[in-house]
Amino acid sequence: MTQTIFLINGPNLNLLGLRQPEMYGRETLADVAQNVRVKATALGFALEAMQSNHEGALVDMIHQARQSAAGIIINPGAYSHTSIAILDALMSYEGPVLEVHISNIHKRETFRHYSYVSTRAEGVIAGFGTQGYELALDRMAVLLGAAAR
Ligand code: CA2
């Protein structure tokens, strides 16, 4: 049966490509989902891309992943730095979790240097622009045993 990967984006990432291109690039969130989906299909996975600006809705998506997703690629946005609720939800999820940040959070304000989610994630990508999502998918394929490395 085809395994599904959840691509979850948090608050304000619906504005991708529409504002602050110097920080977050010119690709829209729809472009990102399309690129990752093409790659996922080539690797034999289904992709479900979702985004919310609401912490509880993100928690619900992670709960949904417990039944439906073989792995989670998540950019929790600003909630990375604040949300124990999202961390707890991810703790209840058994599959691999990869965290993506478009910008290099370690080169920015100190309040962005700590991510609760990183304490749960198998791996973290930061500062690779929107390409980071595709790199995370490559890694997810390895973690799920669909690609050798
Ligand atoms: O670098 C990242 O991916 C972040 O997760 C983005 C978050 C920020 O709070 C994190 O510290 C790092 C902010 C997302 C804002 O997204 C926008 C995209 C385009 C235009 C405006 C905001």
Short mmCIF file of N, CA and C and ligand atoms in Angstrom, two decimals:
data_model
loop_
_atom_site.label_atom_id
_atom_site.label_comp_id
_atom_site.label_asym_id
_atom_site.label_seq_id
_atom_site.Cartn_x
_atom_site.Cartn_y
_atom_site.Cartn_z
N MET A 1 0.84 -1.20 0.00
CA MET A 1 0.00 0.00 0.00
C MET A 1 0.88 1.26 0.00
N THR A 2 0.46 2.27 -0.73
CA THR A 2 1.24 3.51 -0.81
C THR A 2 1.29 4.21 0.55
N GLN A 3 2.49 4.56 0.96
CA GLN A 3 2.64 5.30 2.22
C GLN A 3 2.43 6.79 1.97
N THR A 4 1.80 7.44 2.94
CA THR A 4 1.54 8.88 2.83
C THR A 4 2.45 9.66 3.77
N ILE A 5 2.98 10.75 3.24
CA ILE A 5 3.78 11.67 4.06
C ILE A 5 2.98 12.96 4.24
N PHE A 6 2.91 13.41 5.49
CA PHE A 6 2.25 14.69 5.77
C PHE A 6 3.29 15.81 5.69
N LEU A 7 2.96 16.86 4.94
CA LEU A 7 3.76 18.08 4.89
C LEU A 7 2.94 19.16 5.59
N ILE A 8 3.38 19.54 6.79
CA ILE A 8 2.60 20.45 7.63
C ILE A 8 3.34 21.78 7.77
N ASN A 9 2.66 22.86 7.44
CA ASN A 9 3.24 24.20 7.62
C ASN A 9 2.40 25.01 8.59
N GLY A 10 3.10 25.76 9.43
CA GLY A 10 2.46 26.53 10.48
C GLY A 10 2.19 27.98 10.10
N PRO A 11 2.03 28.82 11.11
CA PRO A 11 1.51 30.17 10.92
C PRO A 11 2.33 31.05 9.99
N ASN A 12 1.61 31.78 9.18
CA ASN A 12 2.11 32.80 8.24
C ASN A 12 2.77 32.21 7.00
N LEU A 13 2.96 30.90 6.99
CA LEU A 13 3.62 30.31 5.82
C LEU A 13 2.70 30.29 4.59
N ASN A 14 1.40 30.59 4.79
CA ASN A 14 0.51 30.80 3.64
C ASN A 14 0.91 32.06 2.85
N LEU A 15 1.76 32.90 3.45
CA LEU A 15 2.20 34.13 2.76
C LEU A 15 3.47 33.93 1.93
N LEU A 16 3.96 32.70 1.92
CA LEU A 16 5.20 32.40 1.20
C LEU A 16 5.12 32.88 -0.26
N GLY A 17 6.16 33.56 -0.68
CA GLY A 17 6.21 34.04 -2.06
C GLY A 17 5.46 35.34 -2.28
N LEU A 18 4.69 35.76 -1.29
CA LEU A 18 3.86 36.96 -1.45
C LEU A 18 4.44 38.16 -0.71
N ARG A 19 5.25 37.88 0.34
CA ARG A 19 5.87 38.93 1.16
C ARG A 19 7.28 38.47 1.53
N GLN A 20 8.14 39.43 1.89
CA GLN A 20 9.50 39.15 2.38
C GLN A 20 10.28 38.12 1.54
N PRO A 21 10.35 38.30 0.21
CA PRO A 21 11.07 37.31 -0.61
C PRO A 21 12.55 37.22 -0.25
N GLU A 22 13.11 38.32 0.30
CA GLU A 22 14.54 38.30 0.67
C GLU A 22 14.79 37.32 1.82
N MET A 23 13.79 37.07 2.62
CA MET A 23 13.94 36.15 3.75
C MET A 23 13.44 34.75 3.39
N TYR A 24 12.30 34.67 2.67
CA TYR A 24 11.65 33.36 2.49
C TYR A 24 11.55 32.92 1.02
N GLY A 25 12.12 33.71 0.10
CA GLY A 25 12.13 33.29 -1.30
C GLY A 25 10.87 33.68 -2.06
N ARG A 26 10.83 33.27 -3.32
CA ARG A 26 9.75 33.69 -4.23
C ARG A 26 8.72 32.59 -4.50
N GLU A 27 9.02 31.38 -4.05
CA GLU A 27 8.06 30.30 -4.27
C GLU A 27 6.88 30.43 -3.32
N THR A 28 5.69 30.17 -3.84
CA THR A 28 4.51 30.16 -2.97
C THR A 28 4.43 28.80 -2.27
N LEU A 29 3.53 28.72 -1.28
CA LEU A 29 3.34 27.45 -0.59
C LEU A 29 2.78 26.40 -1.56
N ALA A 30 1.95 26.85 -2.50
CA ALA A 30 1.42 25.92 -3.52
C ALA A 30 2.56 25.39 -4.40
N ASP A 31 3.52 26.27 -4.74
CA ASP A 31 4.70 25.82 -5.52
C ASP A 31 5.47 24.77 -4.74
N VAL A 32 5.68 25.03 -3.44
CA VAL A 32 6.43 24.10 -2.59
C VAL A 32 5.73 22.75 -2.57
N ALA A 33 4.41 22.77 -2.33
CA ALA A 33 3.64 21.52 -2.24
C ALA A 33 3.72 20.75 -3.56
N GLN A 34 3.64 21.48 -4.66
CA GLN A 34 3.70 20.86 -5.99
C GLN A 34 5.06 20.19 -6.21
N ASN A 35 6.15 20.92 -5.89
CA ASN A 35 7.50 20.36 -6.08
C ASN A 35 7.72 19.13 -5.22
N VAL A 36 7.28 19.22 -3.96
CA VAL A 36 7.48 18.09 -3.05
C VAL A 36 6.60 16.91 -3.50
N ARG A 37 5.40 17.22 -4.00
CA ARG A 37 4.50 16.13 -4.44
C ARG A 37 5.09 15.39 -5.63
N VAL A 38 5.65 16.13 -6.58
CA VAL A 38 6.26 15.50 -7.77
C VAL A 38 7.36 14.55 -7.32
N LYS A 39 8.18 15.02 -6.40
CA LYS A 39 9.28 14.21 -5.90
C LYS A 39 8.76 12.99 -5.11
N ALA A 40 7.75 13.22 -4.30
CA ALA A 40 7.17 12.12 -3.50
C ALA A 40 6.61 11.05 -4.42
N THR A 41 5.90 11.47 -5.45
CA THR A 41 5.31 10.51 -6.40
C THR A 41 6.41 9.67 -7.05
N ALA A 42 7.50 10.34 -7.45
CA ALA A 42 8.62 9.62 -8.08
C ALA A 42 9.23 8.60 -7.12
N LEU A 43 9.17 8.89 -5.84
CA LEU A 43 9.74 7.98 -4.84
C LEU A 43 8.71 6.93 -4.37
N GLY A 44 7.48 7.02 -4.89
CA GLY A 44 6.46 6.03 -4.55
C GLY A 44 5.61 6.38 -3.33
N PHE A 45 5.62 7.66 -2.92
CA PHE A 45 4.82 8.10 -1.78
C PHE A 45 3.66 8.97 -2.23
N ALA A 46 2.62 9.01 -1.40
CA ALA A 46 1.57 10.01 -1.55
C ALA A 46 1.92 11.16 -0.61
N LEU A 47 1.52 12.37 -0.96
CA LEU A 47 1.79 13.54 -0.11
C LEU A 47 0.49 14.24 0.24
N GLU A 48 0.34 14.58 1.51
CA GLU A 48 -0.77 15.44 1.92
C GLU A 48 -0.17 16.71 2.49
N ALA A 49 -0.42 17.82 1.80
CA ALA A 49 0.13 19.11 2.22
C ALA A 49 -0.95 19.91 2.93
N MET A 50 -0.62 20.45 4.08
CA MET A 50 -1.60 21.23 4.85
C MET A 50 -0.92 22.39 5.57
N GLN A 51 -1.71 23.40 5.88
CA GLN A 51 -1.17 24.59 6.56
C GLN A 51 -2.25 25.15 7.46
N SER A 52 -1.83 25.64 8.63
CA SER A 52 -2.77 26.37 9.47
C SER A 52 -2.03 27.46 10.24
N ASN A 53 -2.78 28.50 10.55
CA ASN A 53 -2.26 29.58 11.39
C ASN A 53 -2.60 29.37 12.86
N HIS A 54 -3.24 28.21 13.16
CA HIS A 54 -3.77 27.98 14.51
C HIS A 54 -3.09 26.78 15.18
N GLU A 55 -2.62 27.00 16.38
CA GLU A 55 -1.87 25.97 17.10
C GLU A 55 -2.68 24.68 17.26
N GLY A 56 -3.94 24.79 17.70
CA GLY A 56 -4.77 23.60 17.93
C GLY A 56 -5.03 22.84 16.65
N ALA A 57 -5.19 23.56 15.55
CA ALA A 57 -5.42 22.89 14.26
C ALA A 57 -4.17 22.09 13.86
N LEU A 58 -2.99 22.63 14.17
CA LEU A 58 -1.75 21.91 13.87
C LEU A 58 -1.66 20.64 14.73
N VAL A 59 -2.08 20.76 16.00
CA VAL A 59 -2.12 19.58 16.89
C VAL A 59 -3.06 18.53 16.29
N ASP A 60 -4.23 18.97 15.81
CA ASP A 60 -5.19 18.03 15.20
C ASP A 60 -4.59 17.32 13.99
N MET A 61 -3.84 18.07 13.17
CA MET A 61 -3.21 17.46 11.98
C MET A 61 -2.22 16.37 12.39
N ILE A 62 -1.48 16.64 13.46
CA ILE A 62 -0.50 15.66 13.94
C ILE A 62 -1.22 14.42 14.48
N HIS A 63 -2.34 14.64 15.16
CA HIS A 63 -3.13 13.49 15.64
C HIS A 63 -3.64 12.66 14.47
N GLN A 64 -4.07 13.35 13.42
CA GLN A 64 -4.57 12.68 12.20
C GLN A 64 -3.45 11.83 11.59
N ALA A 65 -2.23 12.33 11.69
CA ALA A 65 -1.07 11.60 11.13
C ALA A 65 -0.87 10.26 11.81
N ARG A 66 -1.30 10.15 13.08
CA ARG A 66 -1.13 8.89 13.80
C ARG A 66 -1.79 7.73 13.05
N GLN A 67 -2.93 8.00 12.40
CA GLN A 67 -3.63 6.95 11.63
C GLN A 67 -3.20 6.92 10.17
N SER A 68 -2.78 8.08 9.64
CA SER A 68 -2.71 8.21 8.18
C SER A 68 -1.33 8.44 7.59
N ALA A 69 -0.32 8.77 8.39
CA ALA A 69 0.95 9.16 7.77
C ALA A 69 2.12 8.29 8.24
N ALA A 70 2.95 7.91 7.27
CA ALA A 70 4.16 7.14 7.59
C ALA A 70 5.26 8.05 8.13
N GLY A 71 5.19 9.34 7.82
CA GLY A 71 6.18 10.30 8.30
C GLY A 71 5.64 11.71 8.20
N ILE A 72 6.24 12.62 8.98
CA ILE A 72 5.81 14.02 8.98
C ILE A 72 7.00 14.92 8.67
N ILE A 73 6.80 15.80 7.70
CA ILE A 73 7.75 16.90 7.47
C ILE A 73 7.01 18.16 7.92
N ILE A 74 7.59 18.87 8.88
CA ILE A 74 6.86 20.01 9.47
C ILE A 74 7.73 21.25 9.57
N ASN A 75 7.16 22.37 9.14
CA ASN A 75 7.71 23.68 9.47
C ASN A 75 6.69 24.33 10.40
N PRO A 76 6.95 24.29 11.71
CA PRO A 76 5.96 24.82 12.65
C PRO A 76 5.97 26.34 12.74
N GLY A 77 6.78 27.02 11.90
CA GLY A 77 6.85 28.48 11.95
C GLY A 77 7.23 28.94 13.35
N ALA A 78 6.64 30.05 13.77
CA ALA A 78 6.98 30.62 15.07
C ALA A 78 6.62 29.70 16.24
N TYR A 79 5.68 28.77 16.02
CA TYR A 79 5.32 27.83 17.09
C TYR A 79 6.48 26.90 17.45
N SER A 80 7.46 26.77 16.55
CA SER A 80 8.66 25.97 16.87
C SER A 80 9.26 26.43 18.19
N HIS A 81 9.23 27.75 18.39
CA HIS A 81 9.95 28.37 19.50
C HIS A 81 9.10 28.50 20.77
N THR A 82 7.82 28.15 20.66
CA THR A 82 6.92 28.40 21.80
C THR A 82 6.03 27.22 22.19
N SER A 83 5.80 26.28 21.27
CA SER A 83 4.66 25.37 21.48
C SER A 83 5.00 24.02 22.09
N ILE A 84 4.71 23.89 23.36
CA ILE A 84 4.83 22.57 24.01
C ILE A 84 3.67 21.68 23.53
N ALA A 85 2.53 22.28 23.16
CA ALA A 85 1.39 21.48 22.66
C ALA A 85 1.75 20.75 21.37
N ILE A 86 2.45 21.44 20.48
CA ILE A 86 2.85 20.78 19.22
C ILE A 86 3.92 19.73 19.52
N LEU A 87 4.84 20.04 20.41
CA LEU A 87 5.84 19.03 20.81
C LEU A 87 5.14 17.79 21.38
N ASP A 88 4.19 17.99 22.29
CA ASP A 88 3.50 16.85 22.91
C ASP A 88 2.77 16.01 21.85
N ALA A 89 2.14 16.68 20.91
CA ALA A 89 1.45 15.94 19.83
C ALA A 89 2.46 15.11 19.04
N LEU A 90 3.60 15.69 18.73
CA LEU A 90 4.63 14.96 17.97
C LEU A 90 5.19 13.81 18.79
N MET A 91 5.26 13.98 20.11
CA MET A 91 5.73 12.90 21.00
C MET A 91 4.78 11.70 20.94
N SER A 92 3.50 11.97 20.66
CA SER A 92 2.51 10.89 20.61
C SER A 92 2.48 10.21 19.24
N TYR A 93 3.27 10.73 18.32
CA TYR A 93 3.34 10.19 16.96
C TYR A 93 4.56 9.28 16.87
N GLU A 94 4.37 8.11 16.25
CA GLU A 94 5.46 7.12 16.29
C GLU A 94 6.41 7.14 15.11
N GLY A 95 5.99 7.72 13.99
CA GLY A 95 6.83 7.71 12.78
C GLY A 95 7.90 8.79 12.82
N PRO A 96 8.76 8.82 11.77
CA PRO A 96 9.80 9.84 11.71
C PRO A 96 9.26 11.26 11.49
N VAL A 97 9.91 12.21 12.14
CA VAL A 97 9.54 13.63 12.03
C VAL A 97 10.77 14.40 11.56
N LEU A 98 10.61 15.17 10.51
CA LEU A 98 11.70 16.05 10.05
C LEU A 98 11.20 17.49 10.11
N GLU A 99 12.04 18.35 10.68
CA GLU A 99 11.68 19.77 10.87
C GLU A 99 12.41 20.60 9.81
N VAL A 100 11.67 21.50 9.19
CA VAL A 100 12.26 22.37 8.16
C VAL A 100 12.06 23.83 8.56
N HIS A 101 13.12 24.61 8.40
CA HIS A 101 13.01 26.07 8.47
C HIS A 101 13.62 26.64 7.20
N ILE A 102 12.88 27.51 6.56
CA ILE A 102 13.35 28.10 5.30
C ILE A 102 14.57 28.97 5.56
N SER A 103 14.48 29.78 6.60
CA SER A 103 15.60 30.66 6.95
C SER A 103 16.52 29.93 7.93
N ASN A 104 17.72 30.47 8.07
CA ASN A 104 18.66 29.92 9.07
C ASN A 104 18.33 30.57 10.41
N ILE A 105 17.55 29.84 11.20
CA ILE A 105 17.08 30.40 12.48
C ILE A 105 18.23 30.73 13.42
N HIS A 106 19.39 30.11 13.21
CA HIS A 106 20.55 30.36 14.09
C HIS A 106 21.29 31.65 13.74
N LYS A 107 20.97 32.20 12.59
CA LYS A 107 21.58 33.46 12.16
C LYS A 107 20.67 34.64 12.50
N ARG A 108 19.52 34.33 13.08
CA ARG A 108 18.50 35.36 13.36
C ARG A 108 18.45 35.67 14.86
N GLU A 109 17.37 36.28 15.31
CA GLU A 109 17.24 36.68 16.72
C GLU A 109 17.40 35.45 17.63
N THR A 110 17.92 35.70 18.84
CA THR A 110 18.17 34.56 19.75
C THR A 110 16.89 33.81 20.09
N PHE A 111 15.73 34.51 20.10
CA PHE A 111 14.49 33.78 20.44
C PHE A 111 14.13 32.74 19.40
N ARG A 112 14.76 32.79 18.22
CA ARG A 112 14.49 31.77 17.19
C ARG A 112 15.49 30.61 17.27
N HIS A 113 16.48 30.70 18.14
CA HIS A 113 17.53 29.67 18.14
C HIS A 113 17.06 28.36 18.76
N TYR A 114 16.08 28.44 19.67
CA TYR A 114 15.59 27.22 20.33
C TYR A 114 14.28 26.77 19.68
N SER A 115 14.20 25.49 19.36
CA SER A 115 12.96 24.92 18.85
C SER A 115 12.58 23.72 19.71
N TYR A 116 11.39 23.78 20.31
CA TYR A 116 10.87 22.62 21.05
C TYR A 116 10.78 21.41 20.14
N VAL A 117 10.35 21.64 18.90
CA VAL A 117 10.14 20.55 17.95
C VAL A 117 11.44 19.80 17.65
N SER A 118 12.55 20.54 17.66
CA SER A 118 13.86 19.90 17.38
C SER A 118 14.21 18.82 18.40
N THR A 119 13.62 18.90 19.60
CA THR A 119 13.92 17.89 20.62
C THR A 119 13.24 16.56 20.30
N ARG A 120 12.32 16.59 19.35
CA ARG A 120 11.61 15.37 18.92
C ARG A 120 12.03 14.92 17.51
N ALA A 121 12.43 15.87 16.67
CA ALA A 121 12.67 15.58 15.25
C ALA A 121 13.88 14.67 15.06
N GLU A 122 13.77 13.77 14.08
CA GLU A 122 14.92 12.95 13.68
C GLU A 122 16.00 13.84 13.06
N GLY A 123 15.58 14.88 12.35
CA GLY A 123 16.54 15.78 11.71
C GLY A 123 15.93 17.15 11.51
N VAL A 124 16.81 18.14 11.35
CA VAL A 124 16.38 19.54 11.18
C VAL A 124 17.13 20.14 10.00
N ILE A 125 16.41 20.83 9.13
CA ILE A 125 17.03 21.56 8.02
C ILE A 125 16.69 23.03 8.21
N ALA A 126 17.69 23.89 8.18
CA ALA A 126 17.43 25.32 8.33
C ALA A 126 18.35 26.10 7.40
N GLY A 127 17.78 27.09 6.72
CA GLY A 127 18.61 27.99 5.93
C GLY A 127 18.84 27.55 4.50
N PHE A 128 18.13 26.52 4.05
CA PHE A 128 18.29 26.05 2.67
C PHE A 128 17.17 26.59 1.77
N GLY A 129 16.47 27.61 2.25
CA GLY A 129 15.35 28.14 1.48
C GLY A 129 14.26 27.08 1.35
N THR A 130 13.39 27.27 0.36
CA THR A 130 12.31 26.30 0.17
C THR A 130 12.83 24.95 -0.36
N GLN A 131 14.07 24.94 -0.83
CA GLN A 131 14.69 23.66 -1.23
C GLN A 131 14.77 22.70 -0.05
N GLY A 132 14.77 23.26 1.16
CA GLY A 132 14.85 22.43 2.37
C GLY A 132 13.74 21.38 2.44
N TYR A 133 12.55 21.74 1.92
CA TYR A 133 11.44 20.78 1.96
C TYR A 133 11.75 19.55 1.09
N GLU A 134 12.36 19.81 -0.06
CA GLU A 134 12.69 18.69 -0.97
C GLU A 134 13.81 17.84 -0.39
N LEU A 135 14.76 18.51 0.26
CA LEU A 135 15.86 17.76 0.91
C LEU A 135 15.30 16.90 2.03
N ALA A 136 14.33 17.44 2.75
CA ALA A 136 13.71 16.67 3.83
C ALA A 136 13.00 15.44 3.27
N LEU A 137 12.36 15.61 2.11
CA LEU A 137 11.68 14.46 1.51
C LEU A 137 12.68 13.37 1.13
N ASP A 138 13.82 13.76 0.58
CA ASP A 138 14.88 12.78 0.26
C ASP A 138 15.25 11.99 1.51
N ARG A 139 15.42 12.72 2.60
CA ARG A 139 15.80 12.06 3.85
C ARG A 139 14.68 11.16 4.38
N MET A 140 13.43 11.64 4.23
CA MET A 140 12.30 10.84 4.69
C MET A 140 12.25 9.51 3.94
N ALA A 141 12.54 9.56 2.63
CA ALA A 141 12.54 8.32 1.83
C ALA A 141 13.57 7.33 2.39
N VAL A 142 14.71 7.84 2.80
CA VAL A 142 15.74 6.97 3.39
C VAL A 142 15.23 6.41 4.72
N LEU A 143 14.66 7.27 5.55
CA LEU A 143 14.18 6.83 6.87
C LEU A 143 13.06 5.80 6.75
N LEU A 144 12.26 5.89 5.67
CA LEU A 144 11.16 4.96 5.48
C LEU A 144 11.58 3.75 4.65
N GLY A 145 12.86 3.71 4.33
CA GLY A 145 13.38 2.52 3.66
C GLY A 145 13.09 2.45 2.18
N ALA A 146 12.65 3.57 1.59
CA ALA A 146 12.32 3.56 0.16
C ALA A 146 13.52 3.94 -0.71
N ALA A 147 14.57 4.45 -0.08
CA ALA A 147 15.77 4.84 -0.85
C ALA A 147 16.98 4.46 -0.02
N ALA A 148 18.00 3.98 -0.70
CA ALA A 148 19.22 3.55 0.03
C ALA A 148 20.20 4.70 0.12
N ARG A 149 20.92 4.78 1.24
CA ARG A 149 22.02 5.75 1.34
C ARG A 149 22.97 5.37 2.45
O1 CA2 B 1 12.47 30.00 8.60
C1 CA2 B 1 11.38 29.47 8.82
O2 CA2 B 1 10.89 28.63 8.06
C2 CA2 B 1 10.54 29.88 10.02
O3 CA2 B 1 9.90 28.72 10.52
C3 CA2 B 1 9.53 30.88 9.51
C4 CA2 B 1 8.69 31.49 10.61
C5 CA2 B 1 9.56 32.04 11.73
O4 CA2 B 1 8.76 32.50 12.80
C6 CA2 B 1 10.52 30.99 12.25
O5 CA2 B 1 11.32 31.57 13.25
C7 CA2 B 1 11.40 30.47 11.14
C8 CA2 B 1 7.85 32.64 10.06
C9 CA2 B 1 7.01 32.28 8.90
C10 CA2 B 1 6.60 33.52 8.21
O6 CA2 B 1 6.34 33.22 6.88
C11 CA2 B 1 6.23 34.25 6.02
C12 CA2 B 1 6.42 33.94 4.69
C13 CA2 B 1 6.35 34.95 3.75
C14 CA2 B 1 6.06 36.23 4.15
C15 CA2 B 1 5.85 36.53 5.47
C16 CA2 B 1 5.93 35.52 6.42
#
